[in-house]
């Protein structure tokens, strides 16, 4: 029968895990859960103050103890030096054979006993015991050899309760015992201890109060941020939060929150403007449909129902196009917010796409041509360089169509389309010779439902002038990591040049 293998921990002492087990038990039972819940309910100011107060209390107690010990050591060394100095003076008198009897010392300062080579007392100072030495001769010899001092109770010798005793050996072998009362050092220590007992709590309370005020002052900017956020919540309108003067993390937090609120306010304003402009654009076709139907219903006999149906159908198509444009803008905005993760698509030759779109404008009001470059206006069947970009073909096609439609509507005699590759960018340019747009209004032309005051009063698309054409162009470019802008046509010609830059897709290895 196989023997049973003993447990690896069977021989371990049971008390090794006792502190850990006791700590876990204490946290689960008794006052442990109560204290844990109490601590969790304290605020940040209270927690920081309590931790700082505990550390301060430990530091003050340790400082007091170190001060008392250092002072005790210093006073003891001073008393020992006094005793040793007195004994050395007496030994010098013995060596010079000039020691009188009794030994002359100031009363109450030091007591002297002189032991002969035999260990008996041969001379003393006034008031010193002549029969029993303060320390035994053997101990006195050891103290003389080690040049140290010891503490002796003086009550048996009718002297102060505590004495510091030092011994110096004379040249003839005599031992000079000097005993100095330690009462002055004890009195000094008592005075200092009383001062610490009463002063330390006062100092502790003062410092804890200062810590409480300092932590409150540090957290006050956070409270101001909270109040500002509460006002924003109550008003429902984003507003700037107070920014503290101190250049710390709270200031950075306030600046970040203000930037976020500014973006939210701008987004809220854009949303309101979009809703307002959309409602305005929808009102005209809806009003037209309603008017035509009401007239047709009021006078059915004399109504041309075919003509009415065509007019209503045109207005319905206008509404459908507006809804599709708004939906496209929403999808493009969502794709732009996703960044690189929202840019899937196939490789598209931007030059070939431009040529394909231009081919549809053979019957346009003005000629639309593709040119090799801005310096060369000669027609070309294809562009000079290949600029492949990644994107959705339908959306990029719609972007080019919007640009050409807008140019054709306002051009006087021609529209030129060019595609070039500039480093890591593919650049699509559509130039017309129309009235152009003032420089101050060119950026605003990309706004949704934009209205301009000059001859190009609307940046329109090809479905009825809702003011979303250039907005879709910019949203498409941004969705694929590009940009869109409006410039003046190159001199000496007049007109407008729309420039779209898209990142060129990297060639596969």
PDB file of N, CA, C and O in Angstrom, residues 21-37:
ATOM      1  N   UNK A  21      -5.181  36.747   7.324  1.00  0.00           N
ATOM      2  CA  UNK A  21      -6.528  36.235   7.597  1.00  0.00           C
ATOM      3  C   UNK A  21      -7.291  37.163   8.525  1.00  0.00           C
ATOM      4  O   UNK A  21      -8.481  37.400   8.340  1.00  0.00           O
ATOM      5  N   UNK A  22      -6.594  37.682   9.520  1.00  0.00           N
ATOM      6  CA  UNK A  22      -7.258  38.598  10.438  1.00  0.00           C
ATOM      7  C   UNK A  22      -7.705  39.875   9.725  1.00  0.00           C
ATOM      8  O   UNK A  22      -8.799  40.394   9.954  1.00  0.00           O
ATOM      9  N   UNK A  23      -6.830  40.399   8.824  1.00  0.00           N
ATOM     10  CA  UNK A  23      -7.207  41.601   8.084  1.00  0.00           C
ATOM     11  C   UNK A  23      -8.428  41.379   7.206  1.00  0.00           C
ATOM     12  O   UNK A  23      -9.341  42.206   7.168  1.00  0.00           O
ATOM     13  N   UNK A  24      -8.470  40.233   6.500  1.00  0.00           N
ATOM     14  CA  UNK A  24      -9.635  39.947   5.659  1.00  0.00           C
ATOM     15  C   UNK A  24     -10.891  39.754   6.513  1.00  0.00           C
ATOM     16  O   UNK A  24     -11.971  40.197   6.141  1.00  0.00           O
ATOM     17  N   UNK A  25     -10.743  39.084   7.666  1.00  0.00           N
ATOM     18  CA  UNK A  25     -11.904  38.889   8.537  1.00  0.00           C
ATOM     19  C   UNK A  25     -12.399  40.223   9.071  1.00  0.00           C
ATOM     20  O   UNK A  25     -13.593  40.466   9.142  1.00  0.00           O
ATOM     21  N   UNK A  26     -11.448  41.118   9.429  1.00  0.00           N
ATOM     22  CA  UNK A  26     -11.837  42.390  10.008  1.00  0.00           C
ATOM     23  C   UNK A  26     -12.570  43.261   8.993  1.00  0.00           C
ATOM     24  O   UNK A  26     -13.477  44.011   9.348  1.00  0.00           O
ATOM     25  N   UNK A  27     -12.162  43.168   7.697  1.00  0.00           N
ATOM     26  CA  UNK A  27     -12.838  43.956   6.665  1.00  0.00           C
ATOM     27  C   UNK A  27     -14.231  43.429   6.361  1.00  0.00           C
ATOM     28  O   UNK A  27     -15.068  44.160   5.824  1.00  0.00           O
ATOM     29  N   UNK A  28     -14.487  42.156   6.667  1.00  0.00           N
ATOM     30  CA  UNK A  28     -15.801  41.567   6.374  1.00  0.00           C
ATOM     31  C   UNK A  28     -16.741  41.577   7.582  1.00  0.00           C
ATOM     32  O   UNK A  28     -17.936  41.410   7.410  1.00  0.00           O
ATOM     33  N   UNK A  29     -16.199  41.727   8.770  1.00  0.00           N
ATOM     34  CA  UNK A  29     -17.009  41.640   9.970  1.00  0.00           C
ATOM     35  C   UNK A  29     -16.682  42.811  10.901  1.00  0.00           C
ATOM     36  O   UNK A  29     -15.715  43.529  10.719  1.00  0.00           O
ATOM     37  N   UNK A  30     -17.504  42.961  11.890  1.00  0.00           N
ATOM     38  CA  UNK A  30     -17.239  43.972  12.905  1.00  0.00           C
ATOM     39  C   UNK A  30     -17.303  45.377  12.352  1.00  0.00           C
ATOM     40  O   UNK A  30     -18.193  45.743  11.585  1.00  0.00           O
ATOM     41  N   UNK A  31     -16.321  46.192  12.759  1.00  0.00           N
ATOM     42  CA  UNK A  31     -16.301  47.596  12.349  1.00  0.00           C
ATOM     43  C   UNK A  31     -15.727  47.797  10.956  1.00  0.00           C
ATOM     44  O   UNK A  31     -15.774  48.913  10.434  1.00  0.00           O
ATOM     45  N   UNK A  32     -15.145  46.742  10.366  1.00  0.00           N
ATOM     46  CA  UNK A  32     -14.535  46.899   9.054  1.00  0.00           C
ATOM     47  C   UNK A  32     -15.479  47.436   7.999  1.00  0.00           C
ATOM     48  O   UNK A  32     -15.216  48.478   7.393  1.00  0.00           O
ATOM     49  N   UNK A  33     -16.616  46.761   7.731  1.00  0.00           N
ATOM     50  CA  UNK A  33     -17.546  47.285   6.714  1.00  0.00           C
ATOM     51  C   UNK A  33     -18.063  48.672   7.031  1.00  0.00           C
ATOM     52  O   UNK A  33     -18.267  49.489   6.131  1.00  0.00           O
ATOM     53  N   UNK A  34     -18.283  48.957   8.318  1.00  0.00           N
ATOM     54  CA  UNK A  34     -18.786  50.287   8.692  1.00  0.00           C
ATOM     55  C   UNK A  34     -17.763  51.359   8.336  1.00  0.00           C
ATOM     56  O   UNK A  34     -18.099  52.407   7.763  1.00  0.00           O
ATOM     57  N   UNK A  35     -16.492  51.105   8.668  1.00  0.00           N
ATOM     58  CA  UNK A  35     -15.457  52.088   8.356  1.00  0.00           C
ATOM     59  C   UNK A  35     -15.244  52.236   6.852  1.00  0.00           C
ATOM     60  O   UNK A  35     -15.003  53.345   6.364  1.00  0.00           O
ATOM     61  N   UNK A  36     -15.335  51.122   6.133  1.00  0.00           N
ATOM     62  CA  UNK A  36     -15.175  51.202   4.682  1.00  0.00           C
ATOM     63  C   UNK A  36     -16.283  52.037   4.051  1.00  0.00           C
ATOM     64  O   UNK A  36     -16.046  52.896   3.194  1.00  0.00           O
ATOM     65  N   UNK A  37     -17.534  51.792   4.488  1.00  0.00           N
ATOM     66  CA  UNK A  37     -18.653  52.592   3.960  1.00  0.00           C
ATOM     67  C   UNK A  37     -18.517  54.053   4.359  1.00  0.00           C
ATOM     68  O   UNK A  37     -18.783  54.953   3.553  1.00  0.00           O
TER      69      UNK A  37
END
